[in-house]
PDB file of C-alpha atoms in Angstrom:
ATOM      1  CA  MET A   1     145.982  44.731  68.207  1.00 51.00           C
ATOM      2  CA  LYS A   2     145.471  48.442  67.800  1.00 56.00           C
ATOM      3  CA  ASN A   3     143.555  47.968  64.534  1.00 58.00           C
ATOM      4  CA  GLY A   4     141.183  45.385  66.041  1.00 57.00           C
ATOM      5  CA  TRP A   5     137.427  45.883  66.654  1.00 50.00           C
ATOM      6  CA  TRP A   6     137.890  46.486  70.429  1.00 48.00           C
ATOM      7  CA  TYR A   7     140.095  49.596  69.836  1.00 48.00           C
ATOM      8  CA  GLN A   8     137.553  51.063  67.427  1.00 48.00           C
ATOM      9  CA  ILE A   9     134.713  50.551  69.925  1.00 45.00           C
ATOM     10  CA  LYS A  10     136.692  52.286  72.715  1.00 46.00           C
ATOM     11  CA  THR A  11     137.404  55.199  70.392  1.00 42.00           C
ATOM     12  CA  MET A  12     133.798  55.442  69.386  1.00 41.00           C
ATOM     13  CA  ASN A  13     132.623  55.508  73.034  1.00 41.00           C
ATOM     14  CA  LEU A  14     135.042  58.279  73.877  1.00 38.00           C
ATOM     15  CA  ALA A  15     133.821  60.239  70.902  1.00 37.00           C
ATOM     16  CA  LEU A  16     130.215  59.806  72.023  1.00 37.00           C
ATOM     17  CA  ILE A  17     130.980  60.912  75.603  1.00 37.00           C
ATOM     18  CA  ALA A  18     132.570  64.082  74.265  1.00 38.00           C
ATOM     19  CA  VAL A  19     129.434  64.812  72.102  1.00 38.00           C
ATOM     20  CA  ILE A  20     126.753  63.920  74.678  1.00 38.00           C
ATOM     21  CA  PRO A  21     127.076  67.070  76.853  1.00 39.00           C
ATOM     22  CA  THR A  22     126.800  69.270  73.763  1.00 39.00           C
ATOM     23  CA  LEU A  23     123.645  67.347  72.666  1.00 38.00           C
ATOM     24  CA  VAL A  24     122.060  67.600  76.085  1.00 38.00           C
ATOM     25  CA  PHE A  25     122.868  71.268  76.395  1.00 39.00           C
ATOM     26  CA  SER A  26     121.517  72.010  72.912  1.00 38.00           C
ATOM     27  CA  ALA A  27     118.328  70.129  73.654  1.00 40.00           C
ATOM     28  CA  PHE A  28     117.558  72.219  76.788  1.00 39.00           C
ATOM     29  CA  SER A  29     118.988  75.654  75.951  1.00 38.00           C
ATOM     30  CA  TYR A  30     115.905  77.277  74.622  1.00 39.00           C
ATOM     31  CA  ARG A  31     115.998  80.425  76.748  1.00 39.00           C
ATOM     32  CA  ALA A  32     118.374  83.314  76.328  1.00 36.00           C
ATOM     33  CA  ILE A  33     118.982  85.899  78.938  1.00 38.00           C
ATOM     34  CA  ALA A  34     120.383  89.283  78.011  1.00 39.00           C
ATOM     35  CA  GLU A  35     122.342  91.027  80.761  1.00 44.00           C
ATOM     36  CA  ASP A  36     123.535  94.507  81.056  1.00 45.00           C
ATOM     37  CA  PRO A  37     126.896  94.111  82.756  1.00 50.00           C
ATOM     38  CA  GLY A  38     127.219  97.868  83.608  1.00 52.00           C
ATOM     39  CA  LEU A  39     130.160 100.035  82.935  1.00 53.00           C
ATOM     40  CA  CYS A  40     132.946  98.121  84.618  1.00 63.00           C
ATOM     41  CA  PHE A  41     133.583  94.471  83.858  1.00 65.00           C
ATOM     42  CA  MET A  42     136.031  92.100  82.159  1.00 72.00           C
ATOM     43  CA  ILE A  43     135.757  88.795  80.338  1.00 75.00           C
ATOM     44  CA  THR A  44     138.198  86.041  81.347  1.00 78.00           C
ATOM     45  CA  SER A  45     139.979  83.809  78.836  1.00 76.00           C
ATOM     46  CA  SER A  46     137.364  81.091  79.627  1.00 75.00           C
ATOM     47  CA  GLY A  47     134.543  83.495  78.669  1.00 73.00           C
ATOM     48  CA  LYS A  48     133.283  84.242  82.177  1.00 76.00           C
ATOM     49  CA  MET A  49     132.219  87.792  83.025  1.00 71.00           C
ATOM     50  CA  VAL A  50     133.727  89.369  86.101  1.00 76.00           C
ATOM     51  CA  ARG A  51     132.147  92.484  87.520  1.00 70.00           C
ATOM     52  CA  LEU A  52     134.679  95.103  88.606  1.00 72.00           C
ATOM     53  CA  GLY A  53     132.216  97.619  90.115  1.00 66.00           C
ATOM     54  CA  LYS A  54     133.941  97.972  93.486  1.00 63.00           C
ATOM     55  CA  LEU A  55     137.369  98.399  91.817  1.00 63.00           C
ATOM     56  CA  CYS A  56     136.104 101.036  89.402  1.00 57.00           C
ATOM     57  CA  GLY A  57     133.847 102.678  91.885  1.00 52.00           C
ATOM     58  CA  VAL A  58     130.928 102.394  89.425  1.00 48.00           C
ATOM     59  CA  SER A  59     128.349 101.799  92.165  1.00 47.00           C
ATOM     60  CA  LYS A  60     129.043 105.347  93.498  1.00 48.00           C
ATOM     61  CA  LYS A  61     128.602 107.029  90.095  1.00 52.00           C
ATOM     62  CA  PRO A  62     125.098 106.877  88.791  1.00 51.00           C
ATOM     63  CA  LEU A  63     124.205 106.152  85.163  1.00 58.00           C
ATOM     64  CA  THR A  64     121.819 108.521  83.482  1.00 57.00           C
ATOM     65  CA  GLN A  65     118.853 107.766  81.365  1.00 57.00           C
ATOM     66  CA  ASN A  66     116.479 110.500  80.043  1.00 52.00           C
ATOM     67  CA  ASN A  67     118.101 112.961  82.490  1.00 55.00           C
ATOM     68  CA  HIS A  68     117.362 110.658  85.432  1.00 65.00           C
ATOM     69  CA  LYS A  69     120.122 109.255  87.560  1.00 82.00           C
ATOM     70  CA  ILE A  70     120.258 105.482  88.017  1.00 88.00           C
ATOM     71  CA  PHE A  71     122.013 103.941  91.020  1.00 91.00           C
ATOM     72  CA  ARG A  72     122.795 100.176  90.881  1.00 93.00           C
ATOM     73  CA  VAL A  73     123.336  98.193  94.002  1.00 95.00           C
ATOM     74  CA  PRO A  74     124.430  94.502  93.742  1.00 95.00           C
ATOM     75  CA  ILE A  75     122.168  91.910  95.329  1.00 96.00           C
ATOM     76  CA  LYS A  76     124.229  89.878  97.785  1.00 95.00           C
ATOM     77  CA  ARG A  77     121.648  87.175  98.267  1.00 94.00           C
ATOM     78  CA  ARG A  78     117.935  86.743  98.578  1.00 95.00           C
ATOM     79  CA  LEU A  79     115.660  85.806 101.421  1.00 93.00           C
ATOM     80  CA  GLY A  80     112.855  83.955  99.642  1.00 88.00           C
ATOM     81  CA  ARG A  81     112.791  86.032  96.526  1.00 90.00           C
ATOM     82  CA  THR A  82     113.395  89.347  98.250  1.00 94.00           C
ATOM     83  CA  PRO A  83     116.802  91.017  97.562  1.00 96.00           C
ATOM     84  CA  VAL A  84     119.353  91.655 100.324  1.00 97.00           C
ATOM     85  CA  ILE A  85     121.890  94.453  99.745  1.00 96.00           C
ATOM     86  CA  ASP A  86     124.680  96.094 101.650  1.00 96.00           C
ATOM     87  CA  VAL A  87     123.677  99.342 103.289  1.00 96.00           C
ATOM     88  CA  THR A  88     126.079 101.745 105.032  1.00 96.00           C
ATOM     89  CA  PHE A  89     125.050 103.688 108.157  1.00 97.00           C
ATOM     90  CA  ASN A  90     126.733 106.953 109.291  1.00 94.00           C
ATOM     91  CA  ASP A  91     129.465 106.572 106.581  1.00 91.00           C
ATOM     92  CA  ASN A  92     131.055 103.810 108.732  1.00 90.00           C
ATOM     93  CA  ASN A  93     129.136 100.554 109.395  1.00 95.00           C
ATOM     94  CA  THR A  94     127.791  98.328 106.603  1.00 96.00           C
ATOM     95  CA  PHE A  95     125.057  95.753 107.178  1.00 96.00           C
ATOM     96  CA  GLU A  96     122.945  93.434 104.984  1.00 96.00           C
ATOM     97  CA  MET A  97     119.394  94.655 104.665  1.00 97.00           C
ATOM     98  CA  ILE A  98     116.244  93.472 102.855  1.00 96.00           C
ATOM     99  CA  VAL A  99     114.876  95.832 100.216  1.00 96.00           C
ATOM    100  CA  ASP A 100     111.307  95.910 101.530  1.00 93.00           C
ATOM    101  CA  THR A 101     109.052  97.667  98.963  1.00 90.00           C
ATOM    102  CA  GLY A 102     106.072  97.095 101.287  1.00 88.00           C
ATOM    103  CA  ALA A 103     107.688  98.766 104.373  1.00 90.00           C
ATOM    104  CA  HIS A 104     106.937 102.424 105.100  1.00 91.00           C
ATOM    105  CA  GLY A 105     110.015 102.814 107.275  1.00 93.00           C
ATOM    106  CA  THR A 106     113.435 101.398 107.892  1.00 96.00           C
ATOM    107  CA  LEU A 107     113.913  98.854 110.599  1.00 95.00           C
ATOM    108  CA  ILE A 108     117.196  97.798 112.100  1.00 97.00           C
ATOM    109  CA  THR A 109     118.090  94.936 114.394  1.00 96.00           C
ATOM    110  CA  SER A 110     119.065  95.464 117.995  1.00 95.00           C
ATOM    111  CA  LYS A 111     122.580  94.161 117.072  1.00 96.00           C
ATOM    112  CA  MET A 112     122.834  96.927 114.407  1.00 97.00           C
ATOM    113  CA  ALA A 113     121.656  99.560 116.912  1.00 96.00           C
ATOM    114  CA  HIS A 114     124.278  98.274 119.406  1.00 96.00           C
ATOM    115  CA  THR A 115     127.052  98.516 116.763  1.00 96.00           C
ATOM    116  CA  LEU A 116     125.959 102.014 115.783  1.00 97.00           C
ATOM    117  CA  GLU A 117     125.730 102.985 119.505  1.00 96.00           C
ATOM    118  CA  LEU A 118     122.228 104.171 118.808  1.00 95.00           C
ATOM    119  CA  GLN A 119     120.177 105.287 121.753  1.00 91.00           C
ATOM    120  CA  ALA A 120     116.409 104.875 121.638  1.00 93.00           C
ATOM    121  CA  THR A 121     114.791 108.322 121.494  1.00 93.00           C
ATOM    122  CA  GLY A 122     111.132 107.425 120.924  1.00 94.00           C
ATOM    123  CA  ILE A 123     108.551 104.810 120.266  1.00 94.00           C
ATOM    124  CA  MET A 124     106.781 103.893 116.949  1.00 91.00           C
ATOM    125  CA  GLN A 125     103.655 101.835 116.465  1.00 90.00           C
ATOM    126  CA  ALA A 126     103.822  99.842 113.236  1.00 84.00           C
ATOM    127  CA  GLN A 127     101.671  97.291 111.494  1.00 83.00           C
ATOM    128  CA  ILE A 128     103.694  94.212 110.553  1.00 79.00           C
ATOM    129  CA  ALA A 129     102.951  91.876 107.554  1.00 77.00           C
ATOM    130  CA  ASP A 130     100.407  89.755 109.377  1.00 85.00           C
ATOM    131  CA  GLY A 131      98.378  92.912 110.372  1.00 86.00           C
ATOM    132  CA  THR A 132      99.426  92.938 114.073  1.00 88.00           C
ATOM    133  CA  GLN A 133     100.194  96.336 115.571  1.00 91.00           C
ATOM    134  CA  VAL A 134     103.698  96.346 117.335  1.00 89.00           C
ATOM    135  CA  LEU A 135     105.586  98.986 119.323  1.00 93.00           C
ATOM    136  CA  PHE A 136     109.239  99.600 118.362  1.00 94.00           C
ATOM    137  CA  PRO A 137     111.774 101.844 119.971  1.00 96.00           C
ATOM    138  CA  THR A 138     113.207 104.360 117.538  1.00 96.00           C
ATOM    139  CA  GLY A 139     116.461 106.215 117.071  1.00 96.00           C
ATOM    140  CA  LYS A 140     117.947 108.628 114.579  1.00 96.00           C
ATOM    141  CA  VAL A 141     120.926 107.845 112.265  1.00 96.00           C
ATOM    142  CA  ASN A 142     122.916 110.548 110.525  1.00 95.00           C
ATOM    143  CA  SER A 143     122.979 108.836 107.141  1.00 95.00           C
ATOM    144  CA  VAL A 144     121.908 105.652 105.394  1.00 96.00           C
ATOM    145  CA  ALA A 145     123.512 104.922 101.991  1.00 95.00           C
ATOM    146  CA  ALA A 146     123.418 102.262  99.319  1.00 95.00           C
ATOM    147  CA  GLY A 147     125.091 102.530  95.919  1.00 89.00           C
ATOM    148  CA  GLY A 148     125.209 106.258  95.860  1.00 89.00           C
ATOM    149  CA  VAL A 149     121.588 106.813  97.209  1.00 92.00           C
ATOM    150  CA  VAL A 150     121.808 108.607 100.578  1.00 93.00           C
ATOM    151  CA  ALA A 151     119.160 109.538 103.155  1.00 94.00           C
ATOM    152  CA  ASN A 152     120.090 111.851 105.983  1.00 95.00           C
ATOM    153  CA  ASN A 153     118.759 112.146 109.533  1.00 95.00           C
ATOM    154  CA  LEU A 154     116.497 109.024 109.240  1.00 95.00           C
ATOM    155  CA  GLU A 155     114.501 107.855 112.196  1.00 95.00           C
ATOM    156  CA  VAL A 156     114.706 104.089 112.239  1.00 96.00           C
ATOM    157  CA  ALA A 157     112.754 101.457 114.176  1.00 95.00           C
ATOM    158  CA  ILE A 158     114.760  98.988 116.335  1.00 96.00           C
ATOM    159  CA  ALA A 159     113.390  95.488 116.248  1.00 92.00           C
ATOM    160  CA  PRO A 160     114.689  93.392 119.233  1.00 88.00           C
ATOM    161  CA  LYS A 161     114.018  90.026 117.608  1.00 87.00           C
ATOM    162  CA  ALA A 162     114.770  90.669 113.972  1.00 89.00           C
ATOM    163  CA  GLY A 163     117.709  88.847 112.286  1.00 91.00           C
ATOM    164  CA  VAL A 164     118.165  91.270 109.423  1.00 95.00           C
ATOM    165  CA  GLY A 165     117.091  94.861 108.853  1.00 95.00           C
ATOM    166  CA  LEU A 166     114.460  96.226 106.409  1.00 95.00           C
ATOM    167  CA  LEU A 167     115.152  99.113 104.105  1.00 96.00           C
ATOM    168  CA  GLY A 168     111.817 100.997 103.657  1.00 94.00           C
ATOM    169  CA  HIS A 169     110.224 103.798 101.693  1.00 94.00           C
ATOM    170  CA  ASP A 170     111.644 106.444 104.021  1.00 94.00           C
ATOM    171  CA  PHE A 171     114.991 105.586 102.377  1.00 95.00           C
ATOM    172  CA  PHE A 172     113.993 105.092  98.700  1.00 92.00           C
ATOM    173  CA  GLY A 173     110.676 106.952  98.528  1.00 91.00           C
ATOM    174  CA  ASN A 174     112.032 109.502  96.064  1.00 91.00           C
ATOM    175  CA  TYR A 175     113.175 106.758  93.656  1.00 92.00           C
ATOM    176  CA  ASP A 176     111.503 104.309  91.308  1.00 92.00           C
ATOM    177  CA  ILE A 177     112.886 100.890  91.920  1.00 93.00           C
ATOM    178  CA  LYS A 178     113.723  98.044  89.488  1.00 94.00           C
ATOM    179  CA  ILE A 179     114.657  94.748  90.992  1.00 94.00           C
ATOM    180  CA  ARG A 180     116.797  92.845  88.540  1.00 94.00           C
ATOM    181  CA  GLU A 181     118.437  89.437  88.680  1.00 93.00           C
ATOM    182  CA  LYS A 182     121.733  90.575  90.143  1.00 94.00           C
ATOM    183  CA  ASP A 183     121.106  94.102  91.266  1.00 94.00           C
ATOM    184  CA  VAL A 184     118.586  96.694  92.425  1.00 95.00           C
ATOM    185  CA  GLU A 185     118.305  99.946  90.431  1.00 93.00           C
ATOM    186  CA  PHE A 186     117.143 103.181  91.979  1.00 93.00           C
ATOM    187  CA  TYR A 187     115.900 105.717  89.384  1.00 91.00           C
ATOM    188  CA  SER A 188     115.696 109.363  90.564  1.00 87.00           C
ATOM    189  CA  ARG A 189     112.417 111.051  89.851  1.00 85.00           C
TER     190      ARG A 189
END
């Protein structure tokens, strides 16, 4: 009974099921997002873009635009809407840190200070986001680096209760910053 009405209905239902996702996608795909994949990427056979920045070492080599160097650092995740990136201290230890455009200085956690074997050498008074004045012990690190941007001999605050560090203007103050969807760009001035 392959030529009967039941077979034709089943065939029609399967055909509609195959078309429905396309119709739904077309109805809601009104926004296009252009993305600059950088210099090192590949497209898989299924059409998915795969970034190869670490393999190619692109993050270490800046792009240039109008004679200004551009350093791109991938965003690992976000806390709220604030980007978190990998930052390397003393050429050896890498930690996740929040790119805090409102912070004057860099703040590390006590766990980071312990890993870096950083000794407190001073005290810093700082105003936190709610306006409260707080005292933090400070220490000096030899270098702080992210995606090719490097700051040397940086005095950092050590926050005993912080869960993640904050990367402040003392690190990126000589750069203009552009926070993109998947990376942070540092433009040399």
